[in-house]
CSV table of C-alpha atoms in Angstrom, one decimal:
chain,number,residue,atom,x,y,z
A,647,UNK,CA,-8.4,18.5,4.8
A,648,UNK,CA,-7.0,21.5,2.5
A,649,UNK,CA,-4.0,20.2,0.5
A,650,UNK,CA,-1.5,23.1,-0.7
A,651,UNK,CA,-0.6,22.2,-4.7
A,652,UNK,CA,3.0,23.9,-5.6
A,653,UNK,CA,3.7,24.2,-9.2
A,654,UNK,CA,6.4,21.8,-10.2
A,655,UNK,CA,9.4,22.5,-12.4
A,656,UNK,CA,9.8,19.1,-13.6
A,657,UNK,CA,7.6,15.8,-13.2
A,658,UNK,CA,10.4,12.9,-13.7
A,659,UNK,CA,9.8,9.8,-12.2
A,660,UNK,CA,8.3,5.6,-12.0
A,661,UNK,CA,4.9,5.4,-10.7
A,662,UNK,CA,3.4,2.2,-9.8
A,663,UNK,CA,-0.8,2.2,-9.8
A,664,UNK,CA,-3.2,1.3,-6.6
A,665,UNK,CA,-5.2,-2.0,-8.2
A,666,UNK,CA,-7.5,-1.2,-10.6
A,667,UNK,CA,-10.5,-0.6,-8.6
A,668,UNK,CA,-13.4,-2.1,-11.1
A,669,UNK,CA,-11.5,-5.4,-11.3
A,670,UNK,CA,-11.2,-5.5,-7.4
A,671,UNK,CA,-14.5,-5.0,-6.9
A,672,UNK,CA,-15.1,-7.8,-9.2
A,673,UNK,CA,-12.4,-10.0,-7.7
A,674,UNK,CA,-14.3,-9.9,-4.4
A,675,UNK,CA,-18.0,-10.3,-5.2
A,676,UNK,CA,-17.4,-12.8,-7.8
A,677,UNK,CA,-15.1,-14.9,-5.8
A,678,UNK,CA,-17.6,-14.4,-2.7
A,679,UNK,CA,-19.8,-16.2,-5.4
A,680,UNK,CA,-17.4,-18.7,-5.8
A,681,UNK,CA,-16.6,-22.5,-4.5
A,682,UNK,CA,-13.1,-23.0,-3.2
A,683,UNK,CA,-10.2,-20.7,-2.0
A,684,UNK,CA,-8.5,-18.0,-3.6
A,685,UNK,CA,-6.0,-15.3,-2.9
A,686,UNK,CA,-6.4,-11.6,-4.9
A,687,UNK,CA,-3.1,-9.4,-4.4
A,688,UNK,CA,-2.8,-5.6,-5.6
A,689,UNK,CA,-5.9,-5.4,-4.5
A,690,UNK,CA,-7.5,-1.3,-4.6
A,691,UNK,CA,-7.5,-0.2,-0.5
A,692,UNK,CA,-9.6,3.0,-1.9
A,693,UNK,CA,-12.9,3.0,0.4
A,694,UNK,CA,-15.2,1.9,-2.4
A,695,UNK,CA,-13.7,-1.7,-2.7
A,696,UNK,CA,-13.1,-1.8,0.9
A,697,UNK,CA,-17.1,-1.2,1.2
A,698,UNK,CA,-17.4,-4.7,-0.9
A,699,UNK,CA,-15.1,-6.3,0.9
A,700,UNK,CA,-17.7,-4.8,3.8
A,701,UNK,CA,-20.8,-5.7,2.8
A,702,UNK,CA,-20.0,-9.3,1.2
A,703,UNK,CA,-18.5,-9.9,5.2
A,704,UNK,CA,-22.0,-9.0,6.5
A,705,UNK,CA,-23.5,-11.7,4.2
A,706,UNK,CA,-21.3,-14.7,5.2
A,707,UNK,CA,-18.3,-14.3,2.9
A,708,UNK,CA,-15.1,-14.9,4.9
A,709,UNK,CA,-12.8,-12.4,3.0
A,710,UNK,CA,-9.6,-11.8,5.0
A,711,UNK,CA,-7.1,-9.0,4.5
A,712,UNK,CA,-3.3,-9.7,5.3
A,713,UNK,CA,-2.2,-7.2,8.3
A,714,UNK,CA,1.6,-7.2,7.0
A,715,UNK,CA,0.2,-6.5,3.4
A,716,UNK,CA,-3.4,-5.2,3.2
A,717,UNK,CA,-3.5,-4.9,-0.7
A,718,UNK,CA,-3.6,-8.9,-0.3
A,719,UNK,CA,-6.6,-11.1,0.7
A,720,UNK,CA,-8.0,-14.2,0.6
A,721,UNK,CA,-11.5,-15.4,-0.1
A,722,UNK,CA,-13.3,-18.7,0.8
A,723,UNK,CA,-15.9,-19.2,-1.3
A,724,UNK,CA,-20.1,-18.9,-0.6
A,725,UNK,CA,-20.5,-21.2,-3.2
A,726,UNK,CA,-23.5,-19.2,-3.9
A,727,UNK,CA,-25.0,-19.2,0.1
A,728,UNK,CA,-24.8,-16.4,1.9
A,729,UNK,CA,-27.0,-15.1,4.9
A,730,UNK,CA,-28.6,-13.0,6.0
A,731,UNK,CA,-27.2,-9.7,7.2
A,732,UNK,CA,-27.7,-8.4,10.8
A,733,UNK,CA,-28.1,-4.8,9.7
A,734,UNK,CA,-28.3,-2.7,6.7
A,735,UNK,CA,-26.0,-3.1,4.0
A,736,UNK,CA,-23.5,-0.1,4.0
A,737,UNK,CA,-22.3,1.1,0.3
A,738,UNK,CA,-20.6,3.7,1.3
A,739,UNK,CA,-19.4,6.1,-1.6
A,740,UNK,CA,-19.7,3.3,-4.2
A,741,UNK,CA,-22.2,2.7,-6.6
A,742,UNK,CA,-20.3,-0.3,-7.9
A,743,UNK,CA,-20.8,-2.2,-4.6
A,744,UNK,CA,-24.2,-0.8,-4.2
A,745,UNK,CA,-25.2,-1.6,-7.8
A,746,UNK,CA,-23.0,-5.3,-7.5
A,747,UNK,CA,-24.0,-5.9,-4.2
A,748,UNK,CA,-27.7,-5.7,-5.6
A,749,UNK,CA,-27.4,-8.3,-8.0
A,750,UNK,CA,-26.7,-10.9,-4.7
A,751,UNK,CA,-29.4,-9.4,-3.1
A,752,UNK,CA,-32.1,-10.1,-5.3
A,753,UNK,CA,-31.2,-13.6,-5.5
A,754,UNK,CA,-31.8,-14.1,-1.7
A,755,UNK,CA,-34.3,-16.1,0.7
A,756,UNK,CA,-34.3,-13.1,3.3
A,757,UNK,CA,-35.0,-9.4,3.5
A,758,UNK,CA,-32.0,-7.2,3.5
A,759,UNK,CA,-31.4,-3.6,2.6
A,760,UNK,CA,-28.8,-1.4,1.3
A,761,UNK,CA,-27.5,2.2,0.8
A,762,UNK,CA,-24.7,4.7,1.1
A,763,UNK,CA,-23.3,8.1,2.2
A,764,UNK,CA,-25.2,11.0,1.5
A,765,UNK,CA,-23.8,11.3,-2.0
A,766,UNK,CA,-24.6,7.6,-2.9
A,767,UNK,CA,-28.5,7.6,-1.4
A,768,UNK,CA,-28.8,10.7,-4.5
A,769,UNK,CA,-28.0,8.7,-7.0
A,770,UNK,CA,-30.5,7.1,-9.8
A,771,UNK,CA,-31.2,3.6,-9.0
A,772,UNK,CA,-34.3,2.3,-11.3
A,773,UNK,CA,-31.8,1.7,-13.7
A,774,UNK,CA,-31.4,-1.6,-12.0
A,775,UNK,CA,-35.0,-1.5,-10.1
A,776,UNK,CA,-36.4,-1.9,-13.1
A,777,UNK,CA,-35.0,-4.9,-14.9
A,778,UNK,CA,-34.3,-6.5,-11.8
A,779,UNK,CA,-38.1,-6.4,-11.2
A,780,UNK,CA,-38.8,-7.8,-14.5
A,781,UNK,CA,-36.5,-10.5,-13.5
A,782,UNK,CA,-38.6,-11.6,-10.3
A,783,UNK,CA,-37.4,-9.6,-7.6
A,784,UNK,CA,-38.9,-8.0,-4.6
A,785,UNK,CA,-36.5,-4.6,-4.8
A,786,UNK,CA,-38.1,-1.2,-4.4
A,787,UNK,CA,-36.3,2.4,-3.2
A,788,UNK,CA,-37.0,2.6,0.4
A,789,UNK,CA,-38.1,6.6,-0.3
A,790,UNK,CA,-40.0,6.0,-3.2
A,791,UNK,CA,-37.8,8.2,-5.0
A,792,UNK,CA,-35.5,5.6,-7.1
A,793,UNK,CA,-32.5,6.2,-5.3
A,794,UNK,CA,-30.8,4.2,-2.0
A,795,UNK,CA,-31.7,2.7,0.4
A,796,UNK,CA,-33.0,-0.1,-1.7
A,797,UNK,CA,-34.8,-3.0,-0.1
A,798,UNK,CA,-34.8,-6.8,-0.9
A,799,UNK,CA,-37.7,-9.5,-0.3
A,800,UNK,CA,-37.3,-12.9,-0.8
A,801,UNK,CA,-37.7,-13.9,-4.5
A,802,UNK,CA,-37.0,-15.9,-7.1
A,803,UNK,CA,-35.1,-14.8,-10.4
A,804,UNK,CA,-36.3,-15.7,-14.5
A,805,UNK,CA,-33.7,-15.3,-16.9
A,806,UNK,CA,-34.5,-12.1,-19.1
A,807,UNK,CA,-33.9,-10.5,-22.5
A,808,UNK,CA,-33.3,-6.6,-21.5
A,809,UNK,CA,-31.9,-4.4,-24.1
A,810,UNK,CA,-30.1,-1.5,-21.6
A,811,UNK,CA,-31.5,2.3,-22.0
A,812,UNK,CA,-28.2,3.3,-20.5
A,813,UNK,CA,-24.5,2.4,-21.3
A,814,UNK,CA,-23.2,1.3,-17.8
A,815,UNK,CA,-20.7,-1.6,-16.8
A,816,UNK,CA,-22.2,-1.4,-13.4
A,817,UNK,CA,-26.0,-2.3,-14.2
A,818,UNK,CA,-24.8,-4.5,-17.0
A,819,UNK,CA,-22.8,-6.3,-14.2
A,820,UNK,CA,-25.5,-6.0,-11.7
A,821,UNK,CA,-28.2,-8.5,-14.5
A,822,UNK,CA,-24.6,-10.2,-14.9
A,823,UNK,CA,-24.7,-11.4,-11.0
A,824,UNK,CA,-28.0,-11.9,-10.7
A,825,UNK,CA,-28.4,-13.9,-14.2
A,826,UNK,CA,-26.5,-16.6,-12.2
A,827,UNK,CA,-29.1,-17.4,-9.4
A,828,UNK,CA,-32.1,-17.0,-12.5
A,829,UNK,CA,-33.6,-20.3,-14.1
A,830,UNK,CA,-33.3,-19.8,-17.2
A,831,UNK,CA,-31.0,-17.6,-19.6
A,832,UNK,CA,-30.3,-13.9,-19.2
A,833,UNK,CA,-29.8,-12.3,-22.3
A,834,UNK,CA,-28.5,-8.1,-22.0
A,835,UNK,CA,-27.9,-5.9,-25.2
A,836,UNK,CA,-26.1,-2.9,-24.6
A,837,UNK,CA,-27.0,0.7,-25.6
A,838,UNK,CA,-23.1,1.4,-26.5
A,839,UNK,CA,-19.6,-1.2,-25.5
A,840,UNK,CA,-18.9,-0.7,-21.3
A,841,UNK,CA,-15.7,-1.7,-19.8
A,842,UNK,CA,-16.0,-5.6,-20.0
A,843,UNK,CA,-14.3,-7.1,-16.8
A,844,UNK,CA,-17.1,-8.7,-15.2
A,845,UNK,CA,-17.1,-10.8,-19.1
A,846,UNK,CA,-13.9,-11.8,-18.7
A,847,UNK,CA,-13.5,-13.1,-15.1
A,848,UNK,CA,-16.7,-14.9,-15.3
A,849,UNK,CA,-15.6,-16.8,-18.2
A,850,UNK,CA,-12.1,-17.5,-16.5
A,851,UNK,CA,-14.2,-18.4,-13.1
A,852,UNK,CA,-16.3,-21.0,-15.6
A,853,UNK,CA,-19.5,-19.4,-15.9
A,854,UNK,CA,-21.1,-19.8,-19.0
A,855,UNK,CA,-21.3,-16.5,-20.8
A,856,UNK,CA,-21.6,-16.0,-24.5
A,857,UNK,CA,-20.6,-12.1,-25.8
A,858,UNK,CA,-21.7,-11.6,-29.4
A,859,UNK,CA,-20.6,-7.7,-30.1
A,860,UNK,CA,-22.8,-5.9,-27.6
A,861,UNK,CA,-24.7,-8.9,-26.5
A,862,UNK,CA,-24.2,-10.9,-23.2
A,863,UNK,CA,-25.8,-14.0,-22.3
A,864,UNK,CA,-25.4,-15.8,-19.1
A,865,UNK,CA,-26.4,-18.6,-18.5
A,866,UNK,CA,-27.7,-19.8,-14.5
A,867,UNK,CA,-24.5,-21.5,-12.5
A,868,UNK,CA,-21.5,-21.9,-10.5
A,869,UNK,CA,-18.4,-20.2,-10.5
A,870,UNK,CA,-14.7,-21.4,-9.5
A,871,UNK,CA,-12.7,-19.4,-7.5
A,872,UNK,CA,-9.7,-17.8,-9.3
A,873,UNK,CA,-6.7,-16.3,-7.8
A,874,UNK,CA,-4.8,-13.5,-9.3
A,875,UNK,CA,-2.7,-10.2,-9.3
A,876,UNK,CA,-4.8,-6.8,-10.3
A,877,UNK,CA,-3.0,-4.7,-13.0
A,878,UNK,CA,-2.9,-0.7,-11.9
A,879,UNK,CA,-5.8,1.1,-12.8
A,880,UNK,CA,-6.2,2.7,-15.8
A,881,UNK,CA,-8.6,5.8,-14.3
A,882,UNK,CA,-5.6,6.3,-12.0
A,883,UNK,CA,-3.1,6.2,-14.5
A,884,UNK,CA,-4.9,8.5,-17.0
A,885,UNK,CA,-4.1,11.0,-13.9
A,886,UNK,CA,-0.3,11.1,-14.6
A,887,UNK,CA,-0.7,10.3,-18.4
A,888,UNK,CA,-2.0,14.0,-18.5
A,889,UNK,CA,0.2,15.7,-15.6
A,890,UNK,CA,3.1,14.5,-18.2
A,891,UNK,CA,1.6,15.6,-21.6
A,892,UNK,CA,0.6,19.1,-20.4
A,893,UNK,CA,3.6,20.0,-18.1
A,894,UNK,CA,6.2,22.1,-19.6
A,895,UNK,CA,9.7,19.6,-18.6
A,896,UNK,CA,8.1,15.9,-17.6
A,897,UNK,CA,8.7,12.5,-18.1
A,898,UNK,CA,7.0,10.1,-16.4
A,899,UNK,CA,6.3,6.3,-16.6
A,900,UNK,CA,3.3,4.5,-14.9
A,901,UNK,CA,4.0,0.4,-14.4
A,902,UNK,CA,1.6,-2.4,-15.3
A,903,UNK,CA,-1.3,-0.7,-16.3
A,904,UNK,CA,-4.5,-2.6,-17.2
A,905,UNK,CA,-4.8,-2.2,-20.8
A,906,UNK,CA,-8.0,-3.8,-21.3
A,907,UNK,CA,-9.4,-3.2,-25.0
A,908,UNK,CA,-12.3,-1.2,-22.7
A,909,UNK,CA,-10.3,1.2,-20.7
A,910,UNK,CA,-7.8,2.3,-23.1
A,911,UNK,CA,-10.1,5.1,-25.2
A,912,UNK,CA,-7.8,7.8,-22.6
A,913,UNK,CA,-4.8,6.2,-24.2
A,914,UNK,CA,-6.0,6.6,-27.8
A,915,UNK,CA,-7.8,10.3,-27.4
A,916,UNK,CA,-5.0,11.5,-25.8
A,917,UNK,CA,-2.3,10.4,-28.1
A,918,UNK,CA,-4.9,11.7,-30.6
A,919,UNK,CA,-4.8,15.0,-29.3
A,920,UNK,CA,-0.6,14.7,-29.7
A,921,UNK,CA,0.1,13.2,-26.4
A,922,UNK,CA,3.3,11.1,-26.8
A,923,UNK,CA,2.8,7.9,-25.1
A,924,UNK,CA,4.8,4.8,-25.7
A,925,UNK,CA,3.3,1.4,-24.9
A,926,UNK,CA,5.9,-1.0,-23.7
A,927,UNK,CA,6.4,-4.5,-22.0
A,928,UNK,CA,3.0,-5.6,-22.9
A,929,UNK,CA,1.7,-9.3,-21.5
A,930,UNK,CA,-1.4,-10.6,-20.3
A,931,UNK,CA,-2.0,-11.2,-16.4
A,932,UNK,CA,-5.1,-12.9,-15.5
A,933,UNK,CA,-6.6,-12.7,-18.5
A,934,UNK,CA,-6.3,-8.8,-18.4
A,935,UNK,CA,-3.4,-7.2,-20.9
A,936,UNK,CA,-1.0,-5.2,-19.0
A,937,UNK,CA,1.1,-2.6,-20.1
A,938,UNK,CA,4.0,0.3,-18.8
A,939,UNK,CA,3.2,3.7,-20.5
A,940,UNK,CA,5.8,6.4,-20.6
A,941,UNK,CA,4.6,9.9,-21.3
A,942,UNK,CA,6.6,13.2,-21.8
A,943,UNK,CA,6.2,16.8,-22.4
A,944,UNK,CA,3.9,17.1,-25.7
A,945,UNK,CA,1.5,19.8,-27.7
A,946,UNK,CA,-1.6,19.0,-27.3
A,947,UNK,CA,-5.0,20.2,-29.7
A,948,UNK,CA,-8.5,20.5,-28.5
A,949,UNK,CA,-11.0,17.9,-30.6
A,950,UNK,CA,-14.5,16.9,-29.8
A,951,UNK,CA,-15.3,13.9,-27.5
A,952,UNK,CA,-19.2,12.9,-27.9
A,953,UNK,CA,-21.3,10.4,-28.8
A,954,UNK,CA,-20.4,6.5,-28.5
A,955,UNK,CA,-17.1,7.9,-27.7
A,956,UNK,CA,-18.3,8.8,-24.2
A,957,UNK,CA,-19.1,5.4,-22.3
A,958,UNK,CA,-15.5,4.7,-22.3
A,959,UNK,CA,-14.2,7.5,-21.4
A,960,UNK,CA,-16.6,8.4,-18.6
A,961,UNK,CA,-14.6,8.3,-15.3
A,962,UNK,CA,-12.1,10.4,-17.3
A,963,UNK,CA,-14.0,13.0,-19.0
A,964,UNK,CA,-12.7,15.5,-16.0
A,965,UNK,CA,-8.8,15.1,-16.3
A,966,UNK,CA,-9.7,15.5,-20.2
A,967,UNK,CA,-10.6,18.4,-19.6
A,968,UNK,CA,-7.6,19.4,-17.5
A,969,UNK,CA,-5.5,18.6,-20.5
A,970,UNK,CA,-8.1,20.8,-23.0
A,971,UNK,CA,-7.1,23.8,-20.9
A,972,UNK,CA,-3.5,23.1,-21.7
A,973,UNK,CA,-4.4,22.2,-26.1
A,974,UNK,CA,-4.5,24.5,-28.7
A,975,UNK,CA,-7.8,25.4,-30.0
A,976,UNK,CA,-11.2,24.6,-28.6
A,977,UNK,CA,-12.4,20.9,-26.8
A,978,UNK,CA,-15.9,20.5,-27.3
A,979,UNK,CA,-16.9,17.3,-24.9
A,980,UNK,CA,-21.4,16.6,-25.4
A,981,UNK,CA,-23.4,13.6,-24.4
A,982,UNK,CA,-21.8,13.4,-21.2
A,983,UNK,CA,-25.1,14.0,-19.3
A,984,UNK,CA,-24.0,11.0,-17.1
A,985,UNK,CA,-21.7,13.2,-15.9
A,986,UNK,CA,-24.6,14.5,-13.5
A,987,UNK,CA,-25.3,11.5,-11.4
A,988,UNK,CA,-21.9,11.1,-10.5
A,989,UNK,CA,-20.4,11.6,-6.7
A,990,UNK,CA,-21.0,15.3,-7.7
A,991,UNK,CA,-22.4,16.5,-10.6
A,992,UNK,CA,-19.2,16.5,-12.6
A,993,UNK,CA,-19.8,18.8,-15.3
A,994,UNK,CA,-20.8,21.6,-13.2
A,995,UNK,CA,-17.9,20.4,-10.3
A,996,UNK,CA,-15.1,20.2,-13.3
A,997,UNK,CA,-16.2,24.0,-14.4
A,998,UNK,CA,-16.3,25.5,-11.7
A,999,UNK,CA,-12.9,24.3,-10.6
A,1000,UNK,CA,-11.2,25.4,-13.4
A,1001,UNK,CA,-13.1,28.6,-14.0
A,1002,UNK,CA,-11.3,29.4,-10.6
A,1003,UNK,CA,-8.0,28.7,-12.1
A,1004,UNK,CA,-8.8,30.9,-15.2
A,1005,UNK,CA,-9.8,28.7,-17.7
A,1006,UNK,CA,-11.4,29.6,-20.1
A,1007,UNK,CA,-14.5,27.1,-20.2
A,1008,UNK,CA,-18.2,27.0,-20.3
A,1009,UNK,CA,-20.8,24.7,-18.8
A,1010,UNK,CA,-23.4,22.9,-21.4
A,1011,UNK,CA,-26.6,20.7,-20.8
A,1012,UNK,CA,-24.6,18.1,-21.3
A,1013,UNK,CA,-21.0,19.0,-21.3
A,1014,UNK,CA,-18.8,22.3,-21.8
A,1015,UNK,CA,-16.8,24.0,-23.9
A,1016,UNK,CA,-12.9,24.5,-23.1
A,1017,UNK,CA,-10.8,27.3,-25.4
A,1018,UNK,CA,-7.2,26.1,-24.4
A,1019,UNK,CA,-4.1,28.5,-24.0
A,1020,UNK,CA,-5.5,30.6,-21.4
A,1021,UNK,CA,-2.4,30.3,-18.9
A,1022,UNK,CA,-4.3,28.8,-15.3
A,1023,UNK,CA,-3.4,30.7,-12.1
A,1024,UNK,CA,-4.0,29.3,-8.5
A,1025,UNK,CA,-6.5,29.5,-6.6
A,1026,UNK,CA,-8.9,28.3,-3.9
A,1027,UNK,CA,-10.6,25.3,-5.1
A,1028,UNK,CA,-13.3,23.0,-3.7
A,1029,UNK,CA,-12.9,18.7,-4.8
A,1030,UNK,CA,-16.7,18.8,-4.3
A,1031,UNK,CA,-16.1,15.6,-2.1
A,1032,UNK,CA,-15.5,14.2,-5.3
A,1033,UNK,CA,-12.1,12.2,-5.5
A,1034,UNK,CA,-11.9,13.0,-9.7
A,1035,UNK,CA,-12.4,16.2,-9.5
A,1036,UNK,CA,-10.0,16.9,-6.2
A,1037,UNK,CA,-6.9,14.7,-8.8
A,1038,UNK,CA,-8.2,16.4,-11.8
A,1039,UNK,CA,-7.9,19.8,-10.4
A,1040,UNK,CA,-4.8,19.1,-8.4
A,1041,UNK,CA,-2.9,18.3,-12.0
A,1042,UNK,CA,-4.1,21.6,-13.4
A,1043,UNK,CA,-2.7,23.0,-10.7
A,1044,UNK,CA,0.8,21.4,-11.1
A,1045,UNK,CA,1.5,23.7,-14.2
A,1046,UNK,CA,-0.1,26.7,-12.9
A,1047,UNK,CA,1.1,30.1,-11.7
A,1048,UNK,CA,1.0,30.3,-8.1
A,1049,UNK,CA,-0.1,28.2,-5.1
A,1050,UNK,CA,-3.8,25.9,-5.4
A,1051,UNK,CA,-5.4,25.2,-2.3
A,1052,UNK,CA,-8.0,22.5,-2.5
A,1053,UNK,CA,-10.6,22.1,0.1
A,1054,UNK,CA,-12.1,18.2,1.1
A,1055,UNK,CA,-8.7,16.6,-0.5
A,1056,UNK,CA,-9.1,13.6,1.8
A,1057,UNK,CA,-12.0,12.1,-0.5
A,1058,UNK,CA,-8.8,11.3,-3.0
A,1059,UNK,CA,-9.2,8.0,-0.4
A,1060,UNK,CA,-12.4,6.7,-2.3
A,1061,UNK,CA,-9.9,5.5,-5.2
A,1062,UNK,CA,-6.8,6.4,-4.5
A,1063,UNK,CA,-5.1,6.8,-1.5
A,1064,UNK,CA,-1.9,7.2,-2.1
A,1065,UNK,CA,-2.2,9.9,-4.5
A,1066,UNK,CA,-1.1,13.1,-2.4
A,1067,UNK,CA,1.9,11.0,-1.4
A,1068,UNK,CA,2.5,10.0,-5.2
A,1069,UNK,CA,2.4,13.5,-6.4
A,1070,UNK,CA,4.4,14.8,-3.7
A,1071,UNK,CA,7.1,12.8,-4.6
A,1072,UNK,CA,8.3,14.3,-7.9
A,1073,UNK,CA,11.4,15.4,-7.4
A,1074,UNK,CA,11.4,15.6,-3.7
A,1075,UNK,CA,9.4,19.3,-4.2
A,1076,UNK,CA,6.4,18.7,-1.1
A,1077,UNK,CA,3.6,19.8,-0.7
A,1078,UNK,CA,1.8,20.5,1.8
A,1079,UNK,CA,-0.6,19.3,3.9
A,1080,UNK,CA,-2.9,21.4,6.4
């Protein structure tokens, strides 16, 4: 699919989120886990949660989605039994069901096997080979080359004290999982703080995990089935929080945005760089704070984004540097070497992209360098298959001069869905669709 972008003269409106796509996931697996019933509404339709919802049906879940209303489902509990699988496990895009998924597997009395898309079957995997090994299981790259498909032999899991070489919510959530089906305790330090939702709904599902700074320890055990409503994601909000900051006439609030303490470093870097954000109508839903954020036309200033500062702002480290173009002075963004292993390698995707729009930016070892002010132009650009890069660029090109025309758009539909139809929206000017 090539999507047209038009430059807008205005960006005015209310925009309400997809589900926040980490929770989702989490909803799903861990009320798969779970005894009893529950229902999960605002739940993400991007493909990647729709993989979980997949891959937990092959192993005996019975998660059902309501026809009228597909952002709804129910979930009947496992109760920690599942079976096994027919066929090989199918990730899709999504190294969060993959990774998840994994922790399940290892647990299990049966052989089973998993991978993804030719995107996901590149990406690193001994990051949860390794500790998963040390925890008992039978797991090992199919290839030999430590990425997907991953296989699973019967075994059974000791608890473990692993202090992580790596900040990741997804293989601290992966030791999370399988810490439940272990004997004893599992104990995980982390490198730097992650986004913590797999914390939280555990310990509202009953499961017996401790957090002590960067420290998690689960304990082995059952978890209760919990319904509840998914705030709007945050990575999808950070989207429009920029479109509004670096557009020349905007005004724009996004409703009930998850404003967990562990996705909100976009919210606090961006107003740092002079974005004006107001938080408003603040409450807690589910044990997750949610928020409405109104942004608006604002001058922005380049800063540096490295170090511990990273891990939170991973997913969106490329519409950052959308809104660096658009700063005074220079953005210097280091560390970010995670970048790499992403659906593309996003620090070479992101400059690229922009390069093409004339920005002025320059590719690191493990970042780049953005000199804002240079005024972008549009152009023919590529998402890379890479739904972060297709929004981040499709933003830039909002305020540029001239048409954008962005080849593989449809891969928007790994998180968000309805974006194209969100941002055509805006004052009723379309764009097009080819």
């Amino acid at each position: 699919m090539l999507k047209t972008i038009e430059p807008k003269k205005m960006l005015r409106g209310i925009i309400t989120l997809p589900g926040d796509k980490s929770i989702s996931h989490r909803s799903a697996i861990f009320n798969a886990i779970s005894k009893g019933y529950s229902k999960v509404t605002n739940f993400s339709q991007g493909e990647d949660c729709l993989s979980t919802v997949n891959c937990l049906n092959q192993l005996g879940a019975k998660i059902y989605r309501d026809e009228m209303n597909p952002t709804t489902i129910e979930i009947e509990g496992s109760n920690s039994t599942f079976v096994k699988p027919s066929q090989n496990l199918d990730a899709g895009n999504s190294g969060t069901t993959l990774r998840l998924i994994s922790g399940i597997l290892a647990a299990q009395p049966f052989y089973s096997s998993i991978s993804g898309d030719y995107s996901l079957n590149r990406r690193p995997m001994e990051r949860i080979i390794k500790p998963l090994t040390l925890m008992g299981a039978k797991v090992k790259s199919k290839l030999e080359n430590g990425c997907p498909p991953l296989e699973f032999h019967s075994g059974n899991l000791n608890g473990i004290e692993y202090r992580m070489p790596v900040a990741s919510a997804q293989v601290k959530s992966c030791l999370m999982i399988a810490g439940l089906f272990a004997r004893e305790k599992t104990i995980i330090t982390e490198l730097a703080p992650t986004r913590d939702h797999s914390e939280r709904m555990m310990i509202n599902m009953g499961g017996e995990v401790v957090v002590n700074d960067q420290t998690i320890e689960i304990t082995p055990g059952k978890l209760t089935s919990l319904s509840l409503d998914i705030p709007g994601d945050m990575s999808a909000a950070a989207f429009w929080l920029v479109a509004g900051a670096i557009h020349r006439d905007a005004a724009i609030t996004v409703q009930n945005v998850g404003m967990n303490p562990s996705r909100t470093a976009i919210v606090n870097l961006l107003k740092e760089m002079g974005a004006k954000i107001i938080i408003t109508n603040l409450k807690e839903v589910g044990g997750e704070p949610v928020a409405d954020l109104a942004v608006e036309t604002s001058e922005l200033h380049g800063l540096e984004i490295k170090g511990n500062m990273i891990p939170g702002l991973i997913d969106e480290l490329p519409i950052i540097a959308v809104a660096a173009c658009f700063a005074k002075g220079k953005t210097i963004i280091d560390d970010a070497q995670e970048l790499r292993a992403k659906e593309s390698d996003r620090i070479t995707s992101i400059v690229q992209e922009l390069g093409r729009l004339n920005a002025k930016i320059e590719e690191t070892t493990n970042g780049m360098i953005i000199e804002g002010g240079n005024k972008l132009a549009g152009a023919s650009c590529n998402s890379h298959g890479d739904h972060r890069i297709a929004m981040a660029i499709a933003i830039a090109a909002l305020n540029s001069d001239g048409n954008t025309n962005i080849s593989n758009a449809e891969c928007v539909s790994i998180s968000y869905p309805k974006f194209w139809e969100t941002l055509d929206s805006f004052n009723n000017e379309k764009t097009k669709n080819r």
